[in-house]
């Protein structure tokens, strides 16, 4: 690929070849239709796990009335999977068309756990009430975007912190890849926080698939082979299917630590399955107020909102930086449109009863394979829509085959660390905290919050109050409230 370290094209923009090229600015950004399609598919395969994982999180827990999502007495995993893919597909296409940015969206991990365990499971709360709060949160963020507040806060963040956010997310998604593949995991003894493989050993077939996929992606990229990441994913999937067919390894359990971490790769019995979209519209916007009171509703909405508010900011900087699409101040093109679609996605996720949808940092995998425009997001969205019918094929790809892409792209993003002045402690310390706390706390929001607060505290200690943008003070206060949210809940009896 003829790119710089951040993915920007080194060649002069070519003239548009047709209407599609002109609309998405494909040639202008140094890309091709084929590259965008390939990049969109890479992004889909690296985040398609959400179709399986989201139903397992929100679909297997009863609400405060004892009902599962969808109103049944038993979990309905296929229905939740189909709707998860539907909402992700529609919102990813919308991001591509409206914002022309290679950023895909789906139900947010972490956010879905908050909705499940901290909201829906409260006494007397229903899933419809919980999803109503998600819709409300999305609408509030949309208002903040339309009034310019969210974009203004983003642009107030110093360039060094934006670079640190991108680097931190690079480490974060690499860590996600290592953990989701089982290459790094929590030891059963819990003697250390994490360990290599199983008891320090890589002696399992699924881990071999991951290692083969990782080295294949690295070698193909080093040899500048187009589609390196997608080739690695497909090849690893084929290898995984063969390994499972021969070895009958099965899924990972306490007794079978060497099993597959998520999907068990196997040729499907059927290619097409009819989707059930009955979850659409099953939400109650204000039903929770009668159940838990106004104060509790405000705190719960705030806890979801603050994560949504800043997560996307970090993600679009990271993806934009990898694509070489940021301006001199670290801002991506059409920032407002990106944030509008992301806000609508939060509300759409609640309206579809599949939890808040948000921008996925895994989009950087597609960008790492060459995607530069919204056409890649449209391709990812179409793949999600097809997945509502082709769920058996999606389930063929185990996490061990998809996660090498995250590790490789994490490396590419960490290369931006040279853009931080490490001798200037005023920016170096906040940048350091931002970078390390994203993977260590397993949260983009925590990393950004720590960096913002550290930046303000250091400037204040040095008597450089004027060096802090007024909106950075606002962000600092919001993060302080976010970090103290549990004590505040206890204080207010929520």
Short mmCIF file of C-alpha atoms in Angstrom, two decimals:
data_model
loop_
_atom_site.label_atom_id
_atom_site.label_comp_id
_atom_site.label_asym_id
_atom_site.label_seq_id
_atom_site.Cartn_x
_atom_site.Cartn_y
_atom_site.Cartn_z
CA UNK A 1 0.00 0.00 0.00
CA UNK A 2 1.33 3.42 -0.90
CA UNK A 3 0.53 5.00 2.45
CA UNK A 4 2.17 6.89 5.24
CA UNK A 5 2.29 5.52 8.78
CA UNK A 6 -1.20 6.86 9.41
CA UNK A 7 -2.64 5.53 6.21
CA UNK A 8 -2.71 8.75 4.18
CA UNK A 9 -2.09 8.38 0.49
CA UNK A 10 1.24 9.70 -0.79
CA UNK A 11 -0.05 10.12 -4.35
CA UNK A 12 -1.92 13.09 -5.82
CA UNK A 13 -5.72 12.67 -5.86
CA UNK A 14 -7.02 11.19 -9.10
CA UNK A 15 -10.00 12.54 -11.01
CA UNK A 16 -13.33 10.83 -10.18
CA UNK A 17 -14.21 8.05 -12.63
CA UNK A 18 -18.00 7.93 -12.16
CA UNK A 19 -20.90 9.07 -9.96
CA UNK A 20 -20.09 6.52 -7.24
CA UNK A 21 -16.47 7.64 -7.20
CA UNK A 22 -17.53 11.29 -7.08
CA UNK A 23 -20.10 10.80 -4.29
CA UNK A 24 -17.75 8.92 -1.96
CA UNK A 25 -14.58 10.77 -3.09
CA UNK A 26 -12.90 7.40 -3.65
CA UNK A 27 -10.17 8.50 -6.07
CA UNK A 28 -9.73 11.80 -4.21
CA UNK A 29 -8.80 9.84 -1.09
CA UNK A 30 -6.43 7.55 -2.99
CA UNK A 31 -8.62 4.47 -2.93
CA UNK A 32 -10.53 2.24 -5.35
CA UNK A 33 -13.97 0.61 -5.32
CA UNK A 34 -12.37 -2.81 -4.90
CA UNK A 35 -10.31 -1.62 -1.96
CA UNK A 36 -13.38 -0.12 -0.27
CA UNK A 37 -15.37 -3.35 -0.72
CA UNK A 38 -12.52 -5.39 0.68
CA UNK A 39 -12.02 -3.02 3.60
CA UNK A 40 -15.75 -3.07 4.37
CA UNK A 41 -15.73 -6.86 4.49
CA UNK A 42 -12.68 -6.90 6.75
CA UNK A 43 -14.45 -4.56 9.17
CA UNK A 44 -17.54 -6.78 9.09
CA UNK A 45 -15.62 -9.95 9.87
CA UNK A 46 -13.70 -8.32 12.73
CA UNK A 47 -16.90 -7.06 14.39
CA UNK A 48 -19.41 -9.73 13.33
CA UNK A 49 -18.85 -11.40 16.70
CA UNK A 50 -21.37 -8.89 18.09
CA UNK A 51 -24.16 -10.81 16.31
CA UNK A 52 -23.37 -13.76 18.58
CA UNK A 53 -22.14 -11.94 21.67
CA UNK A 54 -24.86 -9.30 22.09
CA UNK A 55 -27.68 -11.90 22.37
CA UNK A 56 -25.65 -13.82 24.95
CA UNK A 57 -25.36 -10.67 27.10
CA UNK A 58 -28.82 -9.12 26.83
CA UNK A 59 -30.79 -12.22 25.91
CA UNK A 60 -29.94 -14.57 28.76
CA UNK A 61 -30.77 -12.35 31.75
CA UNK A 62 -34.26 -11.80 33.17
CA UNK A 63 -35.54 -8.30 33.83
CA UNK A 64 -36.98 -7.11 37.15
CA UNK A 65 -40.25 -8.89 36.41
CA UNK A 66 -38.66 -12.23 35.57
CA UNK A 67 -39.05 -12.01 31.78
CA UNK A 68 -36.39 -12.41 29.12
CA UNK A 69 -35.90 -9.86 26.33
CA UNK A 70 -38.82 -10.19 23.94
CA UNK A 71 -41.28 -11.08 26.70
CA UNK A 72 -40.78 -14.83 26.77
CA UNK A 73 -40.07 -17.21 29.62
CA UNK A 74 -37.02 -18.55 27.75
CA UNK A 75 -34.17 -16.75 25.93
CA UNK A 76 -34.76 -16.11 22.22
CA UNK A 77 -31.19 -15.82 20.92
CA UNK A 78 -31.99 -16.00 17.14
CA UNK A 79 -34.48 -13.11 17.36
CA UNK A 80 -31.98 -10.88 19.19
CA UNK A 81 -29.18 -11.84 16.79
CA UNK A 82 -31.29 -10.96 13.75
CA UNK A 83 -32.29 -7.55 15.14
CA UNK A 84 -28.74 -6.84 16.30
CA UNK A 85 -27.53 -7.37 12.72
CA UNK A 86 -30.43 -5.36 11.26
CA UNK A 87 -29.81 -2.22 13.34
CA UNK A 88 -26.04 -2.47 12.81
CA UNK A 89 -26.56 -2.79 9.06
CA UNK A 90 -28.91 0.18 8.72
CA UNK A 91 -26.79 2.49 10.88
CA UNK A 92 -23.50 1.51 9.20
CA UNK A 93 -25.00 2.27 5.80
CA UNK A 94 -26.29 5.59 7.13
CA UNK A 95 -22.81 6.46 8.40
CA UNK A 96 -21.32 5.73 4.98
CA UNK A 97 -23.91 7.71 3.02
CA UNK A 98 -24.34 10.70 5.35
CA UNK A 99 -20.82 11.13 6.76
CA UNK A 100 -18.72 9.39 4.07
CA UNK A 101 -16.46 8.00 6.77
CA UNK A 102 -15.17 4.40 7.06
CA UNK A 103 -16.79 3.82 10.43
CA UNK A 104 -19.23 0.99 11.16
CA UNK A 105 -21.67 0.80 14.06
CA UNK A 106 -23.28 -1.95 16.14
CA UNK A 107 -24.50 -2.65 19.66
CA UNK A 108 -21.87 -1.36 22.06
CA UNK A 109 -20.08 -3.84 24.29
CA UNK A 110 -19.98 -2.58 27.86
CA UNK A 111 -23.04 -0.45 27.23
CA UNK A 112 -25.12 -3.59 26.72
CA UNK A 113 -23.80 -4.99 30.01
CA UNK A 114 -24.79 -1.77 31.81
CA UNK A 115 -28.30 -1.97 30.35
CA UNK A 116 -28.58 -5.64 31.29
CA UNK A 117 -27.14 -5.79 34.80
CA UNK A 118 -27.55 -2.22 36.10
CA UNK A 119 -30.91 -1.23 34.59
CA UNK A 120 -33.13 -4.05 33.30
CA UNK A 121 -32.51 -6.24 36.35
CA UNK A 122 -33.68 -3.57 38.84
CA UNK A 123 -36.84 -4.50 40.78
CA UNK A 124 -40.04 -4.05 38.70
CA UNK A 125 -38.06 -2.81 35.68
CA UNK A 126 -38.92 -4.34 32.32
CA UNK A 127 -36.76 -4.70 29.24
CA UNK A 128 -39.04 -2.16 27.53
CA UNK A 129 -38.33 0.34 30.34
CA UNK A 130 -34.57 -0.24 30.08
CA UNK A 131 -34.56 0.19 26.31
CA UNK A 132 -36.63 3.35 26.72
CA UNK A 133 -33.78 4.85 28.74
CA UNK A 134 -31.39 3.98 25.90
CA UNK A 135 -33.64 5.79 23.41
CA UNK A 136 -33.82 8.78 25.76
CA UNK A 137 -30.04 8.88 26.09
CA UNK A 138 -29.62 8.78 22.32
CA UNK A 139 -32.07 11.65 21.82
CA UNK A 140 -30.27 13.77 24.43
CA UNK A 141 -26.93 13.21 22.69
CA UNK A 142 -28.54 14.10 19.36
CA UNK A 143 -29.67 17.44 20.84
CA UNK A 144 -26.12 18.05 22.10
CA UNK A 145 -24.80 17.40 18.59
CA UNK A 146 -27.36 19.59 16.84
CA UNK A 147 -26.61 22.46 19.22
CA UNK A 148 -22.90 22.06 18.45
CA UNK A 149 -21.93 21.22 22.03
CA UNK A 150 -20.61 17.70 21.40
CA UNK A 151 -18.51 18.77 18.41
CA UNK A 152 -17.21 21.82 20.30
CA UNK A 153 -16.06 19.66 23.22
CA UNK A 154 -14.28 17.34 20.78
CA UNK A 155 -12.45 20.20 19.08
CA UNK A 156 -11.43 21.68 22.46
CA UNK A 157 -9.31 18.61 23.25
CA UNK A 158 -5.59 19.37 22.63
CA UNK A 159 -3.94 17.67 19.65
CA UNK A 160 -1.54 15.73 21.88
CA UNK A 161 -4.42 14.17 23.79
CA UNK A 162 -6.16 13.26 20.53
CA UNK A 163 -2.98 11.48 19.41
CA UNK A 164 -2.80 9.71 22.77
CA UNK A 165 -6.43 8.65 22.39
CA UNK A 166 -5.62 7.07 19.04
CA UNK A 167 -2.55 5.28 20.42
CA UNK A 168 -4.44 4.12 23.50
CA UNK A 169 -7.21 2.68 21.37
CA UNK A 170 -4.57 0.91 19.30
CA UNK A 171 -3.29 -0.84 22.43
CA UNK A 172 -6.87 -1.44 23.55
CA UNK A 173 -8.02 -3.20 20.39
CA UNK A 174 -4.79 -5.22 20.26
CA UNK A 175 -5.52 -6.33 23.82
CA UNK A 176 -9.11 -7.14 22.84
CA UNK A 177 -7.77 -9.29 20.03
CA UNK A 178 -5.37 -11.12 22.33
CA UNK A 179 -8.04 -11.72 24.99
CA UNK A 180 -10.88 -12.69 22.63
CA UNK A 181 -8.61 -15.23 20.94
CA UNK A 182 -7.54 -16.73 24.26
CA UNK A 183 -3.88 -15.93 23.51
CA UNK A 184 -3.98 -13.88 26.72
CA UNK A 185 -6.48 -14.86 29.43
CA UNK A 186 -7.27 -14.73 33.14
CA UNK A 187 -5.59 -17.72 34.79
CA UNK A 188 -7.77 -20.14 36.73
CA UNK A 189 -5.48 -19.69 39.74
CA UNK A 190 -5.86 -15.89 39.48
CA UNK A 191 -2.26 -15.67 40.69
CA UNK A 192 -1.72 -12.95 38.08
CA UNK A 193 -4.25 -10.70 36.32
CA UNK A 194 -3.56 -12.36 32.94
CA UNK A 195 -1.30 -15.03 31.51
CA UNK A 196 -0.13 -16.34 28.15
CA UNK A 197 -2.46 -18.97 26.72
CA UNK A 198 -3.34 -21.83 29.05
CA UNK A 199 -1.06 -21.85 32.07
CA UNK A 200 1.63 -20.08 30.07
CA UNK A 201 1.38 -22.54 27.18
CA UNK A 202 0.07 -22.13 23.63
CA UNK A 203 -0.65 -25.84 23.39
CA UNK A 204 -4.13 -25.81 21.83
CA UNK A 205 -5.37 -25.99 18.24
CA UNK A 206 -7.50 -22.82 18.41
CA UNK A 207 -4.46 -20.85 19.58
CA UNK A 208 -2.48 -22.31 16.68
CA UNK A 209 -5.16 -20.97 14.31
CA UNK A 210 -4.76 -17.51 15.90
CA UNK A 211 -0.96 -17.59 15.61
CA UNK A 212 -1.12 -18.74 11.98
CA UNK A 213 -3.61 -16.00 11.16
CA UNK A 214 -1.52 -13.35 12.91
CA UNK A 215 1.74 -14.27 11.17
CA UNK A 216 -0.03 -14.67 7.83
CA UNK A 217 -1.49 -11.13 8.13
CA UNK A 218 1.91 -9.71 9.15
CA UNK A 219 3.79 -11.46 6.34
CA UNK A 220 1.23 -10.46 3.68
CA UNK A 221 1.27 -6.84 4.87
CA UNK A 222 5.08 -6.79 4.89
CA UNK A 223 5.00 -8.08 1.31
CA UNK A 224 2.41 -5.36 0.49
CA UNK A 225 -0.23 -7.87 -0.63
CA UNK A 226 -3.61 -6.20 -1.16
CA UNK A 227 -6.33 -7.61 1.06
CA UNK A 228 -3.79 -9.03 3.50
CA UNK A 229 -6.10 -8.92 6.50
CA UNK A 230 -9.12 -10.37 4.69
CA UNK A 231 -6.98 -13.15 3.19
CA UNK A 232 -5.71 -13.96 6.69
CA UNK A 233 -9.25 -14.10 8.11
CA UNK A 234 -10.59 -16.36 5.34
CA UNK A 235 -7.54 -18.66 5.41
CA UNK A 236 -7.68 -18.96 9.20
CA UNK A 237 -11.39 -19.74 9.06
CA UNK A 238 -10.81 -22.57 6.56
CA UNK A 239 -8.02 -23.90 8.78
CA UNK A 240 -10.28 -23.67 11.84
CA UNK A 241 -13.08 -25.61 10.12
CA UNK A 242 -10.63 -28.37 9.15
CA UNK A 243 -9.12 -28.48 12.65
CA UNK A 244 -12.55 -28.77 14.27
CA UNK A 245 -13.73 -31.41 11.79
CA UNK A 246 -10.68 -33.55 12.52
CA UNK A 247 -10.10 -32.86 16.20
CA UNK A 248 -13.67 -32.33 17.51
CA UNK A 249 -12.33 -29.70 19.90
CA UNK A 250 -15.60 -28.05 20.96
CA UNK A 251 -16.19 -24.80 22.82
CA UNK A 252 -14.09 -23.48 25.69
CA UNK A 253 -15.28 -24.46 29.18
CA UNK A 254 -13.66 -24.84 32.59
CA UNK A 255 -13.04 -28.49 31.71
CA UNK A 256 -12.03 -27.76 28.11
CA UNK A 257 -9.76 -24.72 28.39
CA UNK A 258 -8.28 -25.40 24.95
CA UNK A 259 -11.63 -25.06 23.15
CA UNK A 260 -12.85 -22.35 20.81
CA UNK A 261 -13.51 -19.04 22.59
CA UNK A 262 -16.79 -18.04 20.89
CA UNK A 263 -17.97 -19.65 17.65
CA UNK A 264 -17.22 -23.31 16.98
CA UNK A 265 -16.14 -23.37 13.31
CA UNK A 266 -18.05 -25.89 11.22
CA UNK A 267 -19.74 -26.11 7.85
CA UNK A 268 -23.36 -24.99 8.42
CA UNK A 269 -26.33 -27.31 7.93
CA UNK A 270 -28.17 -24.47 6.17
CA UNK A 271 -26.99 -21.31 4.47
CA UNK A 272 -30.15 -19.21 4.88
CA UNK A 273 -32.33 -18.72 7.97
CA UNK A 274 -35.51 -16.60 8.15
CA UNK A 275 -34.96 -13.67 10.56
CA UNK A 276 -37.43 -12.61 13.28
CA UNK A 277 -37.62 -8.84 13.84
CA UNK A 278 -40.34 -8.87 16.52
CA UNK A 279 -38.14 -6.87 18.92
CA UNK A 280 -38.47 -3.67 16.89
CA UNK A 281 -40.38 -0.98 18.78
CA UNK A 282 -40.53 -2.82 22.11
CA UNK A 283 -39.52 0.12 24.32
CA UNK A 284 -41.21 2.42 26.85
CA UNK A 285 -39.71 5.91 26.81
CA UNK A 286 -40.78 7.05 30.28
CA UNK A 287 -42.01 3.81 31.85
CA UNK A 288 -38.99 3.59 34.16
CA UNK A 289 -39.87 6.79 36.02
CA UNK A 290 -42.76 5.13 37.83
CA UNK A 291 -40.56 2.15 38.71
CA UNK A 292 -37.38 3.76 40.07
CA UNK A 293 -38.03 7.53 40.26
CA UNK A 294 -36.72 10.58 38.42
CA UNK A 295 -33.36 10.82 40.26
CA UNK A 296 -32.44 7.24 39.49
CA UNK A 297 -33.47 7.68 35.84
CA UNK A 298 -31.28 10.78 35.52
CA UNK A 299 -28.22 9.00 37.00
CA UNK A 300 -28.70 5.91 34.84
CA UNK A 301 -29.15 7.94 31.65
CA UNK A 302 -26.05 9.98 32.57
CA UNK A 303 -23.98 6.81 33.08
CA UNK A 304 -24.86 5.59 29.57
CA UNK A 305 -24.59 9.05 28.02
CA UNK A 306 -21.09 9.88 29.27
CA UNK A 307 -19.69 6.63 27.86
CA UNK A 308 -21.44 7.14 24.51
CA UNK A 309 -20.46 10.82 24.41
CA UNK A 310 -16.70 10.32 24.62
CA UNK A 311 -16.27 6.77 23.26
CA UNK A 312 -17.20 7.84 19.75
CA UNK A 313 -14.90 10.85 19.89
CA UNK A 314 -11.95 8.61 20.61
CA UNK A 315 -12.99 6.05 18.02
CA UNK A 316 -13.40 8.49 15.14
CA UNK A 317 -10.03 10.07 15.93
CA UNK A 318 -8.37 6.66 15.95
CA UNK A 319 -9.99 5.51 12.72
CA UNK A 320 -9.50 8.89 11.03
CA UNK A 321 -5.85 8.94 12.06
CA UNK A 322 -5.23 5.46 10.69
CA UNK A 323 -6.94 6.50 7.42
CA UNK A 324 -4.97 9.74 7.17
CA UNK A 325 -8.21 11.75 7.15
CA UNK A 326 -7.57 14.11 10.07
CA UNK A 327 -6.84 17.81 9.58
CA UNK A 328 -3.95 19.66 11.24
CA UNK A 329 -5.97 19.94 14.48
CA UNK A 330 -6.75 16.23 14.58
CA UNK A 331 -10.37 16.56 13.43
CA UNK A 332 -11.94 14.17 10.90
CA UNK A 333 -13.96 15.49 7.93
CA UNK A 334 -17.72 15.93 8.42
CA UNK A 335 -17.38 15.60 12.19
CA UNK A 336 -20.92 16.82 12.84
CA UNK A 337 -22.44 14.30 10.43
CA UNK A 338 -20.45 11.47 12.08
CA UNK A 339 -21.72 12.49 15.50
CA UNK A 340 -25.32 12.88 14.29
CA UNK A 341 -25.40 9.36 12.87
CA UNK A 342 -23.76 7.98 16.01
CA UNK A 343 -26.39 9.70 18.17
CA UNK A 344 -29.21 8.34 16.02
CA UNK A 345 -27.63 4.89 16.34
CA UNK A 346 -27.84 5.06 20.13
CA UNK A 347 -31.56 5.81 19.93
CA UNK A 348 -32.08 3.24 17.16
CA UNK A 349 -30.45 0.53 19.27
CA UNK A 350 -32.91 1.22 22.07
CA UNK A 351 -35.85 1.38 19.67
CA UNK A 352 -34.78 -2.00 18.28
CA UNK A 353 -34.40 -3.40 21.82
CA UNK A 354 -30.79 -4.46 21.19
CA UNK A 355 -29.09 -1.80 23.36
CA UNK A 356 -27.30 1.40 22.33
CA UNK A 357 -25.46 1.19 19.01
CA UNK A 358 -22.17 3.02 18.74
CA UNK A 359 -19.17 3.46 16.45
CA UNK A 360 -16.82 0.47 16.46
CA UNK A 361 -13.08 0.85 16.79
CA UNK A 362 -12.78 -2.45 14.87
CA UNK A 363 -13.46 -0.27 11.80
CA UNK A 364 -9.73 0.42 11.96
CA UNK A 365 -9.20 -3.13 10.69
CA UNK A 366 -10.90 -2.22 7.41
CA UNK A 367 -8.97 1.04 7.26
CA UNK A 368 -5.77 -0.91 7.86
CA UNK A 369 -6.66 -2.93 4.77
CA UNK A 370 -7.16 0.20 2.66
CA UNK A 371 -10.68 1.58 3.32
CA UNK A 372 -10.81 5.37 3.14
CA UNK A 373 -14.44 6.32 2.42
CA UNK A 374 -18.02 5.74 3.47
CA UNK A 375 -18.41 3.11 0.77
CA UNK A 376 -16.61 0.68 3.09
CA UNK A 377 -19.22 1.38 5.78
CA UNK A 378 -21.99 0.76 3.26
CA UNK A 379 -20.40 -2.59 2.38
CA UNK A 380 -20.14 -3.46 6.09
CA UNK A 381 -23.78 -2.48 6.54
CA UNK A 382 -24.92 -4.62 3.60
CA UNK A 383 -22.96 -7.54 5.05
CA UNK A 384 -24.79 -7.08 8.36
CA UNK A 385 -28.15 -7.01 6.56
CA UNK A 386 -27.25 -10.20 4.70
CA UNK A 387 -26.18 -11.69 8.03
CA UNK A 388 -29.79 -11.46 9.23
CA UNK A 389 -30.46 -14.20 6.66
CA UNK A 390 -27.00 -15.79 6.51
CA UNK A 391 -26.32 -16.20 10.23
CA UNK A 392 -25.01 -19.79 9.74
CA UNK A 393 -22.18 -18.52 7.50
CA UNK A 394 -21.25 -15.73 9.92
CA UNK A 395 -21.07 -18.27 12.74
CA UNK A 396 -18.40 -20.17 10.79
CA UNK A 397 -15.79 -17.51 11.59
CA UNK A 398 -14.32 -18.17 15.07
CA UNK A 399 -12.83 -15.34 17.09
CA UNK A 400 -9.42 -16.99 16.71
CA UNK A 401 -9.61 -16.32 12.95
CA UNK A 402 -10.91 -12.72 13.17
CA UNK A 403 -8.91 -11.31 16.08
CA UNK A 404 -5.44 -11.31 14.42
CA UNK A 405 -6.75 -8.32 12.43
CA UNK A 406 -7.22 -6.37 15.68
CA UNK A 407 -3.66 -7.05 16.82
CA UNK A 408 -2.17 -5.99 13.47
CA UNK A 409 -4.23 -2.81 13.29
CA UNK A 410 -3.42 -2.05 16.93
CA UNK A 411 0.24 -2.01 15.94
CA UNK A 412 -0.44 0.38 13.05
CA UNK A 413 -2.27 2.78 15.35
CA UNK A 414 0.40 2.71 18.07
CA UNK A 415 2.90 3.99 15.49
CA UNK A 416 1.35 7.44 15.97
CA UNK A 417 2.95 7.61 19.45
CA UNK A 418 5.88 9.51 17.92
CA UNK A 419 3.55 12.52 17.51
CA UNK A 420 3.59 13.18 21.27
CA UNK A 421 6.27 15.40 22.84
CA UNK A 422 7.38 13.07 25.65
CA UNK A 423 9.77 15.67 27.08
CA UNK A 424 6.90 18.06 27.83
CA UNK A 425 5.34 16.64 31.00
CA UNK A 426 2.31 18.93 30.70
CA UNK A 427 1.09 16.80 27.79
CA UNK A 428 3.20 13.67 28.25
CA UNK A 429 1.70 12.62 31.60
CA UNK A 430 -1.96 13.04 30.50
CA UNK A 431 -1.08 11.24 27.24
CA UNK A 432 0.56 8.39 29.17
CA UNK A 433 -2.46 7.93 31.43
CA UNK A 434 -4.80 8.02 28.44
CA UNK A 435 -2.78 5.37 26.63
CA UNK A 436 -2.27 2.88 29.46
CA UNK A 437 -5.69 3.09 31.11
CA UNK A 438 -7.67 2.21 28.00
CA UNK A 439 -6.38 -1.39 27.90
CA UNK A 440 -5.76 -1.68 31.65
CA UNK A 441 -9.26 -0.47 32.60
CA UNK A 442 -10.77 -2.03 29.46
CA UNK A 443 -12.54 1.23 28.68
CA UNK A 444 -12.00 4.00 26.13
CA UNK A 445 -14.03 6.38 28.31
CA UNK A 446 -11.85 5.81 31.38
CA UNK A 447 -8.68 6.50 29.39
CA UNK A 448 -10.02 9.74 27.94
CA UNK A 449 -11.37 10.83 31.32
CA UNK A 450 -8.06 10.21 33.10
CA UNK A 451 -6.18 12.16 30.43
CA UNK A 452 -8.55 15.13 30.54
CA UNK A 453 -8.51 15.37 34.33
CA UNK A 454 -4.71 14.98 34.51
CA UNK A 455 -4.28 17.69 31.85
CA UNK A 456 -6.46 20.12 33.84
CA UNK A 457 -4.82 19.32 37.20
CA UNK A 458 -1.29 19.82 35.85
CA UNK A 459 -2.18 23.10 34.12
CA UNK A 460 -3.85 24.29 37.33
CA UNK A 461 -0.81 23.33 39.44
CA UNK A 462 1.49 25.24 37.08
CA UNK A 463 -0.70 28.34 37.14
CA UNK A 464 -1.58 27.97 33.45
CA UNK A 465 -5.34 28.12 33.82
CA UNK A 466 -5.69 30.09 30.60
CA UNK A 467 -4.16 27.14 28.75
CA UNK A 468 -7.27 25.08 29.45
CA UNK A 469 -10.18 25.54 27.04
CA UNK A 470 -13.45 26.34 28.91
CA UNK A 471 -15.07 23.23 27.44
CA UNK A 472 -12.21 21.12 28.81
CA UNK A 473 -13.31 22.27 32.27
CA UNK A 474 -16.84 21.11 31.44
CA UNK A 475 -15.51 17.75 30.27
CA UNK A 476 -13.37 17.45 33.41
CA UNK A 477 -16.37 18.01 35.68
CA UNK A 478 -18.44 15.48 33.73
CA UNK A 479 -15.68 12.87 34.01
CA UNK A 480 -15.27 13.55 37.73
CA UNK A 481 -19.00 12.93 38.18
CA UNK A 482 -18.72 9.79 36.05
CA UNK A 483 -15.89 8.37 38.16
CA UNK A 484 -17.84 9.16 41.36
CA UNK A 485 -21.14 7.85 40.03
CA UNK A 486 -21.41 4.84 42.37
CA UNK A 487 -20.77 6.86 45.55
CA UNK A 488 -23.31 9.42 44.34
CA UNK A 489 -25.86 6.63 43.82
CA UNK A 490 -25.21 5.36 47.35
CA UNK A 491 -25.49 8.89 48.74
CA UNK A 492 -28.83 9.44 47.00
CA UNK A 493 -30.06 5.96 47.87
CA UNK A 494 -30.38 4.88 44.24
#
